[in-house]
PDB file of C-alpha atoms in Angstrom:
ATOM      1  CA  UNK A  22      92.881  94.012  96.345  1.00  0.00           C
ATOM      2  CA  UNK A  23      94.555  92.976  99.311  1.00  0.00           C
ATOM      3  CA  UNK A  24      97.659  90.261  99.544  1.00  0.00           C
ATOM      4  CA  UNK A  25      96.646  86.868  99.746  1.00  0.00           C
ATOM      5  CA  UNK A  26      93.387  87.843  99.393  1.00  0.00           C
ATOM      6  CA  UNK A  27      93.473  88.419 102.967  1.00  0.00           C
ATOM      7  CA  UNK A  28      90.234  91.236 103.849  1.00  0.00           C
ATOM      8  CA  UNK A  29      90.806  91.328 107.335  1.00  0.00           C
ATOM      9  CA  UNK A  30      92.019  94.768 109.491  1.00  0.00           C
ATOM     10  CA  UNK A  31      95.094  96.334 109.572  1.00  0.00           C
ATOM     11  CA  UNK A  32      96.340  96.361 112.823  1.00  0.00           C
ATOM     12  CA  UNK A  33      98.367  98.595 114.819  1.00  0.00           C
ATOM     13  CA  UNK A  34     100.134  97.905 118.204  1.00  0.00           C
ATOM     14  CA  UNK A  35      99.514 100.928 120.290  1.00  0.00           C
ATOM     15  CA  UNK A  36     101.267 102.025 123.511  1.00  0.00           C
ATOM     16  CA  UNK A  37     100.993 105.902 123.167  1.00  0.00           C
ATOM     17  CA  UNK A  38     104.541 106.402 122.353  1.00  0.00           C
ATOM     18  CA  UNK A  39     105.619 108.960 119.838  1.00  0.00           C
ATOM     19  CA  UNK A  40     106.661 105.565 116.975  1.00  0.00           C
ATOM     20  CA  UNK A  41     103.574 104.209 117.594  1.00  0.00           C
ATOM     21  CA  UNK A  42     101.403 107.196 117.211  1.00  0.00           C
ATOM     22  CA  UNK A  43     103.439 107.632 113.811  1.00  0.00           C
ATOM     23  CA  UNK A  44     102.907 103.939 113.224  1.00  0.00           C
ATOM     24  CA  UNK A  45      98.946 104.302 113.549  1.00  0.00           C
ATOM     25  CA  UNK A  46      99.040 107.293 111.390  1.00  0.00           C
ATOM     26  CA  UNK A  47     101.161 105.071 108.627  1.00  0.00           C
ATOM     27  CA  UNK A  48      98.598 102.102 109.227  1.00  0.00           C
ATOM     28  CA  UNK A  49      95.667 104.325 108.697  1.00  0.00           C
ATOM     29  CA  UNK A  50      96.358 105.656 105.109  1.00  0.00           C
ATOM     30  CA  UNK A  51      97.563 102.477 104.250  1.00  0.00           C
ATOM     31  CA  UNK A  52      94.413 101.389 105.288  1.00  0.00           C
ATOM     32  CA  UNK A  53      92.102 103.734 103.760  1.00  0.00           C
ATOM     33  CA  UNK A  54      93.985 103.114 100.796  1.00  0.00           C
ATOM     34  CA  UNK A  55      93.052  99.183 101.075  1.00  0.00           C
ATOM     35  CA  UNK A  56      89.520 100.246 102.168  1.00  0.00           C
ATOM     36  CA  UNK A  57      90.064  98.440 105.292  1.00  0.00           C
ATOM     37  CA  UNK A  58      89.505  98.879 108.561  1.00  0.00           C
ATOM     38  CA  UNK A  59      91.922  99.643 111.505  1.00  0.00           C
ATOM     39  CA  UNK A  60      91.984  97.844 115.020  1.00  0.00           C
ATOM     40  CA  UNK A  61      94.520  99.556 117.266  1.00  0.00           C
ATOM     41  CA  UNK A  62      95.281  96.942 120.158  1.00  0.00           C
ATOM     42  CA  UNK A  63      96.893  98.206 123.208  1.00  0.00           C
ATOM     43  CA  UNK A  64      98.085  95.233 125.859  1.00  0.00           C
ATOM     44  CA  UNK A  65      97.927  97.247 129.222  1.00  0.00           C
ATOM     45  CA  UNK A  66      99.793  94.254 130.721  1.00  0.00           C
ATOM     46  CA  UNK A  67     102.712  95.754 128.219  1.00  0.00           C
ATOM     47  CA  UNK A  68     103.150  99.326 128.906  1.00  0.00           C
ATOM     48  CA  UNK A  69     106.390 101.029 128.667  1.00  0.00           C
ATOM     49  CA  UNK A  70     108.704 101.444 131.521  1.00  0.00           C
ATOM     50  CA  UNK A  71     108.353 105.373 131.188  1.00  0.00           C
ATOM     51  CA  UNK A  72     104.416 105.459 131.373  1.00  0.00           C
ATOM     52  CA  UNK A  73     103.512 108.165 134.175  1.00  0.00           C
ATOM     53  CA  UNK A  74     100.721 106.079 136.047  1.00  0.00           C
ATOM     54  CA  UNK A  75     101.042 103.939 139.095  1.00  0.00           C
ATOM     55  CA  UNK A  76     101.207 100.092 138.747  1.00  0.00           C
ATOM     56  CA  UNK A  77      98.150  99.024 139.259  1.00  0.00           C
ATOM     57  CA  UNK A  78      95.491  97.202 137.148  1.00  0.00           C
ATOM     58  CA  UNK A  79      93.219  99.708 137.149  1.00  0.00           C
ATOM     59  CA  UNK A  80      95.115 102.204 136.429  1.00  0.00           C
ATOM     60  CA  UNK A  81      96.886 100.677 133.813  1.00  0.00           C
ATOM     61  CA  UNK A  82      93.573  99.737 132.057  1.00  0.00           C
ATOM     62  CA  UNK A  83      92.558 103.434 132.483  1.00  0.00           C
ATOM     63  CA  UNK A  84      95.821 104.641 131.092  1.00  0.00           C
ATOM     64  CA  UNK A  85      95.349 102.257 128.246  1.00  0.00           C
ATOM     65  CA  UNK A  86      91.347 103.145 127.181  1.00  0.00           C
ATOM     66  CA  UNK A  87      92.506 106.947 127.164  1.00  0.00           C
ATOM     67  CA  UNK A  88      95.280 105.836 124.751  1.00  0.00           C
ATOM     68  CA  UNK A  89      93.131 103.704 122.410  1.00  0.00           C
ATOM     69  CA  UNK A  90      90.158 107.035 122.538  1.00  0.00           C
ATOM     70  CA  UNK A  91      92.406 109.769 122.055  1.00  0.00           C
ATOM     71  CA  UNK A  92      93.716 107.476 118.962  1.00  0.00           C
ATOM     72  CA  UNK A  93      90.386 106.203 117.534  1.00  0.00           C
ATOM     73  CA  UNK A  94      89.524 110.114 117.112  1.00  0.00           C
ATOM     74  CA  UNK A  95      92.315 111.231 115.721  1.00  0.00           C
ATOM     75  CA  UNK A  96      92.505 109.089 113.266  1.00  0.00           C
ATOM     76  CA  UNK A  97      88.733 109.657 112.664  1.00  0.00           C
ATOM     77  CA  UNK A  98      89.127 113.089 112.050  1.00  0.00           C
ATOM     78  CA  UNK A  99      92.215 112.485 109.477  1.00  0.00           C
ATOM     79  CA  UNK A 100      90.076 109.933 107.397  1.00  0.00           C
ATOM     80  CA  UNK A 101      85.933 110.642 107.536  1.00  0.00           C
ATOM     81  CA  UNK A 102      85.857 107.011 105.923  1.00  0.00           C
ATOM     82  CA  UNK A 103      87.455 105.258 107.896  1.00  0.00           C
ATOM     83  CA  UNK A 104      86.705 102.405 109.968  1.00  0.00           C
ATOM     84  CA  UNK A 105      88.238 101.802 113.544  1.00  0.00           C
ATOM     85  CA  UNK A 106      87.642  99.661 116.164  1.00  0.00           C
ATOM     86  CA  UNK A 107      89.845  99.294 119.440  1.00  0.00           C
ATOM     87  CA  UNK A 108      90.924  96.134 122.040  1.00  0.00           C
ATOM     88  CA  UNK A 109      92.207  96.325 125.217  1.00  0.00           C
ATOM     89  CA  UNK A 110      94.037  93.406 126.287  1.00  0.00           C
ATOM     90  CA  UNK A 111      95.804  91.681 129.182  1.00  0.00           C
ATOM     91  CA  UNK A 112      97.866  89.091 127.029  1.00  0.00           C
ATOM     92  CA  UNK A 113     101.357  90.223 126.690  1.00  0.00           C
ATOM     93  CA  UNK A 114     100.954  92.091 123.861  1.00  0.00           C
ATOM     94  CA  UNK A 115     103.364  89.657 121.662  1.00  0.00           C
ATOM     95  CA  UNK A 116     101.349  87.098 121.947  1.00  0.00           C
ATOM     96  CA  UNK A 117      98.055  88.996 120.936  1.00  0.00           C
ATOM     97  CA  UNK A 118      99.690  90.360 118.267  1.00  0.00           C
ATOM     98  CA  UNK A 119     101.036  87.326 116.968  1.00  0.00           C
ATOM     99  CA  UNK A 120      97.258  85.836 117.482  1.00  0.00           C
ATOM    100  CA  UNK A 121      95.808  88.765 115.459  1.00  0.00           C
ATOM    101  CA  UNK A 122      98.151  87.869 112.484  1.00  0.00           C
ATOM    102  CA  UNK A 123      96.284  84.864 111.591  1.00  0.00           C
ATOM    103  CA  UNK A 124      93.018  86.884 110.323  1.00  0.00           C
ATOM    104  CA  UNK A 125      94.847  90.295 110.056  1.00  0.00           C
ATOM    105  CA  UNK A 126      95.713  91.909 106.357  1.00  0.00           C
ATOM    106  CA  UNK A 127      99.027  93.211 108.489  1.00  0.00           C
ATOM    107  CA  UNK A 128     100.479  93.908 111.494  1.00  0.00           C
ATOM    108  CA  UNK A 129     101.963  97.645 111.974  1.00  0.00           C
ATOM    109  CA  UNK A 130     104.410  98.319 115.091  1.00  0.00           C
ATOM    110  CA  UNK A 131     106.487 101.451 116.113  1.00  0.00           C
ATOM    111  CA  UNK A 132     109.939 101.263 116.721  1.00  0.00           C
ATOM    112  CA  UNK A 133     112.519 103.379 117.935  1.00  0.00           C
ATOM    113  CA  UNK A 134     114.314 104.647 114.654  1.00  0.00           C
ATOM    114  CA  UNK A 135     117.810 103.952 113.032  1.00  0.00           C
ATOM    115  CA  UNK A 136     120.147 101.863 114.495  1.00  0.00           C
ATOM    116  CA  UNK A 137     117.903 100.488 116.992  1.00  0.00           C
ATOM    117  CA  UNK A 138     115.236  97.196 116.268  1.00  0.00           C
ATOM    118  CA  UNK A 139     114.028  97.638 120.096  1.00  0.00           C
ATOM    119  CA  UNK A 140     110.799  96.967 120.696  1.00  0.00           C
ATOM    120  CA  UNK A 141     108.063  99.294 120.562  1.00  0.00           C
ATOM    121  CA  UNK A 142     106.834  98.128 124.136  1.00  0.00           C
ATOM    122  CA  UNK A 143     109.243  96.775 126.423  1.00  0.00           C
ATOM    123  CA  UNK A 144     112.070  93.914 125.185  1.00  0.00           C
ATOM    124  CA  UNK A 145     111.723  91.768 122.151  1.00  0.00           C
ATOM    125  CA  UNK A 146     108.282  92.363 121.533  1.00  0.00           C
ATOM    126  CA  UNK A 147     108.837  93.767 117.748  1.00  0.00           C
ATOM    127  CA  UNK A 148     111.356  91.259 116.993  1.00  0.00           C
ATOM    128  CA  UNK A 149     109.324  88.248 118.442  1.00  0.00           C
ATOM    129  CA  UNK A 150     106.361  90.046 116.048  1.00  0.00           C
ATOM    130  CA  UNK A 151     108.478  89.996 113.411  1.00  0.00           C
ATOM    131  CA  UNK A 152     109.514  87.034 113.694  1.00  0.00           C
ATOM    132  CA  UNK A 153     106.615  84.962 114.206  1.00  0.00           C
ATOM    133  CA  UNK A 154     103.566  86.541 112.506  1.00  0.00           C
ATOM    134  CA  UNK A 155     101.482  84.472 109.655  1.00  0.00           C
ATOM    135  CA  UNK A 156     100.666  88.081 108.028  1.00  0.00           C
ATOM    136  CA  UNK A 157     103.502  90.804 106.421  1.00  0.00           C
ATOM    137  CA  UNK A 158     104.264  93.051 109.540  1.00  0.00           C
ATOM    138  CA  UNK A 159     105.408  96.578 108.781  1.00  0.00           C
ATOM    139  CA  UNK A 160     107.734  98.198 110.922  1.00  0.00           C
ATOM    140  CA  UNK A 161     107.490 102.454 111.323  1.00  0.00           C
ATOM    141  CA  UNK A 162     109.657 104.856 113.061  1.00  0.00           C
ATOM    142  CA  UNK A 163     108.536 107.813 114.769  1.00  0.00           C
ATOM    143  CA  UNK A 164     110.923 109.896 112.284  1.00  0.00           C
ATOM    144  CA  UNK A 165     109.236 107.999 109.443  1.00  0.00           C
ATOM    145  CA  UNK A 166     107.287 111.047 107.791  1.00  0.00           C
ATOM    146  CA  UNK A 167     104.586 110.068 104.911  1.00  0.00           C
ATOM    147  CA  UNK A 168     106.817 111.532 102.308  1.00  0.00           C
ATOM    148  CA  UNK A 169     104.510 112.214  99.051  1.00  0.00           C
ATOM    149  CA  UNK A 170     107.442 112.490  97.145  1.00  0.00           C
ATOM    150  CA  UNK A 171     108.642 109.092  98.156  1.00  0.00           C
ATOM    151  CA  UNK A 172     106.398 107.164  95.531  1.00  0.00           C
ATOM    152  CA  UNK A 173     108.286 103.886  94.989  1.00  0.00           C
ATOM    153  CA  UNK A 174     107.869 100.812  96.799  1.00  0.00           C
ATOM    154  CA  UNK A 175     111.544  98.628  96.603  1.00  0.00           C
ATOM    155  CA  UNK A 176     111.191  94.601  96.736  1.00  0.00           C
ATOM    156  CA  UNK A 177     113.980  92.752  97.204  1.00  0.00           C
ATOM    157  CA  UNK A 178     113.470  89.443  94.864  1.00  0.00           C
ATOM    158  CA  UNK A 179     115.917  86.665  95.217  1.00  0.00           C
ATOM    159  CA  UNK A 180     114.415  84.439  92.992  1.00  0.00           C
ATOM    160  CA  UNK A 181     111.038  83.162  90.921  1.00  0.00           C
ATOM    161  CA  UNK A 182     108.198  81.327  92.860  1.00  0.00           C
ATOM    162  CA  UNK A 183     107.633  80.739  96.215  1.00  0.00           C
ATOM    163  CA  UNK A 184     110.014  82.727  98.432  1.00  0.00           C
ATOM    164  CA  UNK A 185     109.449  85.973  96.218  1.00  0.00           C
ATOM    165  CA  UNK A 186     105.973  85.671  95.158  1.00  0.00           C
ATOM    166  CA  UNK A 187     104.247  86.849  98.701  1.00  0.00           C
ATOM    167  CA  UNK A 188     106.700  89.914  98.527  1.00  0.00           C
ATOM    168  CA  UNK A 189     105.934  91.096  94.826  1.00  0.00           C
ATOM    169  CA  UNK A 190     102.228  90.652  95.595  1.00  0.00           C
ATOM    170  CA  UNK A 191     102.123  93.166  99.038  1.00  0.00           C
ATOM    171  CA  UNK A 192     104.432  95.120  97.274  1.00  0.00           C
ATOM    172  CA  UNK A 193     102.643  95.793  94.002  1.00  0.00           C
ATOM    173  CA  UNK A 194      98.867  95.354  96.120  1.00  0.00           C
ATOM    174  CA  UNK A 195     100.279  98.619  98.716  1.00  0.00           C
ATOM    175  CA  UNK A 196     101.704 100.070  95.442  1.00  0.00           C
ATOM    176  CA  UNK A 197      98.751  99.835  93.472  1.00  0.00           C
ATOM    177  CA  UNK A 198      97.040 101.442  96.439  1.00  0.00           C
ATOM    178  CA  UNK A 199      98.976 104.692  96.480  1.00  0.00           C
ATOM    179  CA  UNK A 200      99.689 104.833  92.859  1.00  0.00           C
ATOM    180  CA  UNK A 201     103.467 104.430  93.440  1.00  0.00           C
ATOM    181  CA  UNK A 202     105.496 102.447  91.174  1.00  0.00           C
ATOM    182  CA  UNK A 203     107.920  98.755  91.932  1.00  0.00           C
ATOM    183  CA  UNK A 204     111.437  98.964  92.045  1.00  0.00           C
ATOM    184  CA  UNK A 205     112.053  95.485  92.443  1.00  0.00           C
ATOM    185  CA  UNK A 206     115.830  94.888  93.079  1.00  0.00           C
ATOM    186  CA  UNK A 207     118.627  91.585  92.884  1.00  0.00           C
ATOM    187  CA  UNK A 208     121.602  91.667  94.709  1.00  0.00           C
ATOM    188  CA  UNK A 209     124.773  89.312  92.537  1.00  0.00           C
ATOM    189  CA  UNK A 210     126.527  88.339  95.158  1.00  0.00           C
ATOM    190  CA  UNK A 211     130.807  89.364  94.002  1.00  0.00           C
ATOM    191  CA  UNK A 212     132.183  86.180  94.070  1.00  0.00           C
ATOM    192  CA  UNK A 213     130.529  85.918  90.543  1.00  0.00           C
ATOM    193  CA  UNK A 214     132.945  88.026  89.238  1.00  0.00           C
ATOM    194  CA  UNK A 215     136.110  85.955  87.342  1.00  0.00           C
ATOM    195  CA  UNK A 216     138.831  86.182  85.788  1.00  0.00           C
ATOM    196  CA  UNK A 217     138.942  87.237  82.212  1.00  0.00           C
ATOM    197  CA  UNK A 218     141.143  87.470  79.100  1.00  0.00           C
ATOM    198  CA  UNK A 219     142.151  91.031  78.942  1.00  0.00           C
ATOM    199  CA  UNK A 220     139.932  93.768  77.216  1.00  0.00           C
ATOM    200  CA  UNK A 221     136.487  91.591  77.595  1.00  0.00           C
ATOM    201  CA  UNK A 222     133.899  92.471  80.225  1.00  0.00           C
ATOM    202  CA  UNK A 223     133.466  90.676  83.159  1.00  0.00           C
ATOM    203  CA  UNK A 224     130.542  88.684  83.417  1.00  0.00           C
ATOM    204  CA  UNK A 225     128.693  90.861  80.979  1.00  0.00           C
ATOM    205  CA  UNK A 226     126.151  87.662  80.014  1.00  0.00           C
ATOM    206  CA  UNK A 227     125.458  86.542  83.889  1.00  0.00           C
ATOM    207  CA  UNK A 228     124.573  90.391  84.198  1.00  0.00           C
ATOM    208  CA  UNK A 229     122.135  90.067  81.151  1.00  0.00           C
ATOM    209  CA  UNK A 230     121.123  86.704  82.008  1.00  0.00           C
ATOM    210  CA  UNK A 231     120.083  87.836  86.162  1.00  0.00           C
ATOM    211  CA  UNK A 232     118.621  90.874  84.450  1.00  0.00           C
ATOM    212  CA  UNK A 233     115.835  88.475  82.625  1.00  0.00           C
ATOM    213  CA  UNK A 234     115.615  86.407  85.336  1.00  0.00           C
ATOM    214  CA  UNK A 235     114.037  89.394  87.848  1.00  0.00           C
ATOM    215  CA  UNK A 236     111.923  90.875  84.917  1.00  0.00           C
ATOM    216  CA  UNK A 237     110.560  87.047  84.710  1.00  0.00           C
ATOM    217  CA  UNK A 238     110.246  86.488  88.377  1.00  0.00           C
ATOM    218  CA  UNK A 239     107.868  89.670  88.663  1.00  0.00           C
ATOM    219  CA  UNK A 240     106.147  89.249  84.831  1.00  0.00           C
ATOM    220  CA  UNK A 241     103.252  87.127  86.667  1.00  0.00           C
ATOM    221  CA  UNK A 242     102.756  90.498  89.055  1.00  0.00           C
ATOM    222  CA  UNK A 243     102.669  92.878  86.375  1.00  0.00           C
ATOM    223  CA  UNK A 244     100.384  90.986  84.165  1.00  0.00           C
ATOM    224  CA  UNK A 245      98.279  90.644  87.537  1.00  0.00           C
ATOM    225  CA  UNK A 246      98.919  94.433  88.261  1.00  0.00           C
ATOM    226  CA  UNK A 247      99.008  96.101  84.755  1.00  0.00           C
ATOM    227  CA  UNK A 248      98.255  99.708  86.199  1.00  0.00           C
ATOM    228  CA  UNK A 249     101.831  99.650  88.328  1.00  0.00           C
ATOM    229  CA  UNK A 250     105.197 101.074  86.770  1.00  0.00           C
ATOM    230  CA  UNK A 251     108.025  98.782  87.299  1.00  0.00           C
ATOM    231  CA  UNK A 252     111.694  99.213  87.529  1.00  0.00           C
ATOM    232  CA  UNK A 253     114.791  96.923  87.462  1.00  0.00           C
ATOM    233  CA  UNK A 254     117.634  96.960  89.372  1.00  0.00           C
ATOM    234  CA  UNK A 255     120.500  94.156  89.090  1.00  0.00           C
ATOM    235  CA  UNK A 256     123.628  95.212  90.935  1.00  0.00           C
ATOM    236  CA  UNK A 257     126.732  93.845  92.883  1.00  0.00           C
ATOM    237  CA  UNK A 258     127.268  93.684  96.402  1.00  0.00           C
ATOM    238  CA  UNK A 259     125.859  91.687  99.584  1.00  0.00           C
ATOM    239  CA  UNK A 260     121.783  91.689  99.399  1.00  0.00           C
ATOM    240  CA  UNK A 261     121.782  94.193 102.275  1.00  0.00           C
ATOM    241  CA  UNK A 262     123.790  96.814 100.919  1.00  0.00           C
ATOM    242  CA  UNK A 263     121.837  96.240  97.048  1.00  0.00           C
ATOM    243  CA  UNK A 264     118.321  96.777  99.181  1.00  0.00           C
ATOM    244  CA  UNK A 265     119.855  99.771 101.682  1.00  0.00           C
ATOM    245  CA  UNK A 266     120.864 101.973  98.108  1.00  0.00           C
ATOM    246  CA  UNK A 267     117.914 100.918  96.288  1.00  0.00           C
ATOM    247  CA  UNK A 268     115.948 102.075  99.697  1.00  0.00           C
ATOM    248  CA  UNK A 269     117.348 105.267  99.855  1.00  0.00           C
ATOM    249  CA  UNK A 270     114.151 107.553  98.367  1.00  0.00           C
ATOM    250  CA  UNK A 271     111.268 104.693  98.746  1.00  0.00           C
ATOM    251  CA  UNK A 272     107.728 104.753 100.814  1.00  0.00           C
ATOM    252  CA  UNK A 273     108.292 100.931 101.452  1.00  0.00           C
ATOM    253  CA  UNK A 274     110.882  98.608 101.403  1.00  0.00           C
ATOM    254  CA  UNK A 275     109.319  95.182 101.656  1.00  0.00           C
ATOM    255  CA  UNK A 276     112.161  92.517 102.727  1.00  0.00           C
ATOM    256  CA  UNK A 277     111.175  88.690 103.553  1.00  0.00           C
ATOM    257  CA  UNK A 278     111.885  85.793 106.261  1.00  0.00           C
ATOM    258  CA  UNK A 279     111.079  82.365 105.696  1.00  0.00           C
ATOM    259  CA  UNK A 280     108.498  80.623 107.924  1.00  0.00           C
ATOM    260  CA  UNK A 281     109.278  78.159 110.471  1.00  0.00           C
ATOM    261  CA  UNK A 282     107.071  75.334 111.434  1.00  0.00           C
ATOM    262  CA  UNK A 283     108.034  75.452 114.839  1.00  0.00           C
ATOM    263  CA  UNK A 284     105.887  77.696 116.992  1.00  0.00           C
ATOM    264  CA  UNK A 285     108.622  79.214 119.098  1.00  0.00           C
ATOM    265  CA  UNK A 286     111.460  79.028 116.974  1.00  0.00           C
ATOM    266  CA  UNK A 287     111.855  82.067 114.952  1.00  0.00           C
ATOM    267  CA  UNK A 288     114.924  84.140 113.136  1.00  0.00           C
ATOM    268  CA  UNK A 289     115.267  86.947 111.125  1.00  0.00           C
ATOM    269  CA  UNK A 290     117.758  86.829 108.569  1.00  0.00           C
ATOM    270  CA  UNK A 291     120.450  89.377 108.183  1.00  0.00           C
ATOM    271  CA  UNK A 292     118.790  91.691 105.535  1.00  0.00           C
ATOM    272  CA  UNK A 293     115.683  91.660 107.171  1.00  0.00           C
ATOM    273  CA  UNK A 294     117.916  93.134 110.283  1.00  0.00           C
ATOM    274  CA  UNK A 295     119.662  95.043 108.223  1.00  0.00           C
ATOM    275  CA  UNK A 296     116.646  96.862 106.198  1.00  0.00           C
ATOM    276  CA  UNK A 297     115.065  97.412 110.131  1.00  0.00           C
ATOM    277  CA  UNK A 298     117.957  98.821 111.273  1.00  0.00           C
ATOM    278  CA  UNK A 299     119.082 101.571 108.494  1.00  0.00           C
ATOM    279  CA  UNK A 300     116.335 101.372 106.047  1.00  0.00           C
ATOM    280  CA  UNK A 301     115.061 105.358 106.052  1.00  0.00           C
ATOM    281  CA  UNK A 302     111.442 104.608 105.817  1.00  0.00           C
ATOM    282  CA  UNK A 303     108.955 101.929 107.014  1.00  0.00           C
ATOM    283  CA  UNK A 304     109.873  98.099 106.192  1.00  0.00           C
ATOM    284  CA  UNK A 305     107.566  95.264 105.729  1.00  0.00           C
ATOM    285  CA  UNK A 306     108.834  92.082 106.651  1.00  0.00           C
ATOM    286  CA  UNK A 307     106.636  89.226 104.724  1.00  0.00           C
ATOM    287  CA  UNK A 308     106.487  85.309 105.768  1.00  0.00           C
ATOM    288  CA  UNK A 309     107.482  83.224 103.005  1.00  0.00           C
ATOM    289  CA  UNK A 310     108.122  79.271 102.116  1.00  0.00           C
TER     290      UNK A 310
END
């Protein structure tokens, strides 16, 4: 099962550089694990600034065939069942990839590793991605090895219904996929904490009470997903540093930003920045009322 009950490809931006060969290779398993296909898209109107060709169209559509080829059979000859299909386009690759989003399962883009959101091509072109797509778009870094000992997939949930309810469902769909298990984590924010007569424990019942709040914002998934593990974590601090602990040994950290009804008016909030910044492993970012 897919989220949303979305069947379409997962689909992989695809420039030749070293993150977005990793990122294909990420989008791939995830993939076969769906049983869905891949499209790799490369924009040769979107190449990056270090790409050894000369400048002009046709060799920049040349450069960008060999790319897509050399990737369609590779990833071939990792996964016998797979199914892969290639585009080369002239739109700037932001906007195809944004296009794509509207039919795609996800989006999958390479980026250049900790402490950096650049974009995998040239600019914004991640963040405007990131930002804008109608599907959950999963960021990799080239350093972002497929771990098999990394079998949880962290959610951050800030509350029931409709701003966590796209998050639990990719993240228990990709973790019933790979037969990992849901950590799905709250942040309480420290200006809960009061005074209190001495010898009591502070806020001891909001702990409790926060605590059965999560386990009944993610009961509907787990009833929906009854062959996934879950754990619970409640714990103080800003949202960003709850998610970066909780992130420190998952596959996926999935992380969400609200959607915005105005075509070119997008933000990230900060712990979707954050998690793409220092997150040590690939981080979907899913749209969400």
């Amino acid at each position: 099962m897919t989220g949303s009950g979305v069947k379409g490809p997962v689909v992989v931006g695809l420039d030749g550089s070293p993150a977005s060969v990793t990122a294909a290779w990420w989008a791939a398993r995830s993939a076969v694990e769906r049983r869905l296909p891949v499209l790799l898209l490369h924009s040769w109107t979107t190449q990056p600034l270090a790409t050894p060709i000369a400048q002009e169209a046709l060799s920049k559509q040349r450069y960008g065939g060999e790319v897509l080829e050399r990737m369609e059979a590779e990833l071939l000859h990792r996964h016998d069942d797979l199914k892969v299909t290639t585009e080369l386009v002239s739109a700037p690759a932001s906007k195809a990839l944004v296009d794509l989003g509207g039919t795609a399962a996800m989006l999958v883009l390479g980026s250049r590793g900790h402490g950096s959101i650049a974009s995998f091509f040239l600019g914004s072109v991640s963040l405007h991605v990131l930002g804008l797509a109608r599907c959950p778009v999963v960021a990799v870094r080239a350093q972002d090895t497929d771990d098999a000992e990394r079998y949880e997939i962290v959610v951050g949930v800030r509350e029931a219904g409709a701003a966590s309810d796209p998050l639990l469902e990719f993240g228990f769909t990709a973790a019933e996929a790979r037969g990992a298990r849901v950590r799905a984590v709250r942040a309480l924010p420290l200006s809960s904490l009061v005074a209190h007569p001495r010898g009591t424990h502070p806020d001891e019942g909001y702990e409790v009470d926060e605590q059965a709040r999560l386990a009944a914002a993610v009961a509907p998934w787990r009833e929906r997903f009854p062959t996934v593990a879950v754990t619970y974590e409640v714990a103080r601090g800003t949202a960003a540093h709850v998610l970066l602990t909780a992130s420190a040994h998952s596959a996926l950290t999935v992380v969400g930003r609200r959607r915005h009804p105005a075509p070119l008016s997008w933000k990230l909030g900060p712990v979707a920045h954050a998690a793409l910044h220092h997150v040590p492993c690939p981080v979907a970012v899913v749209p969400h009322d």
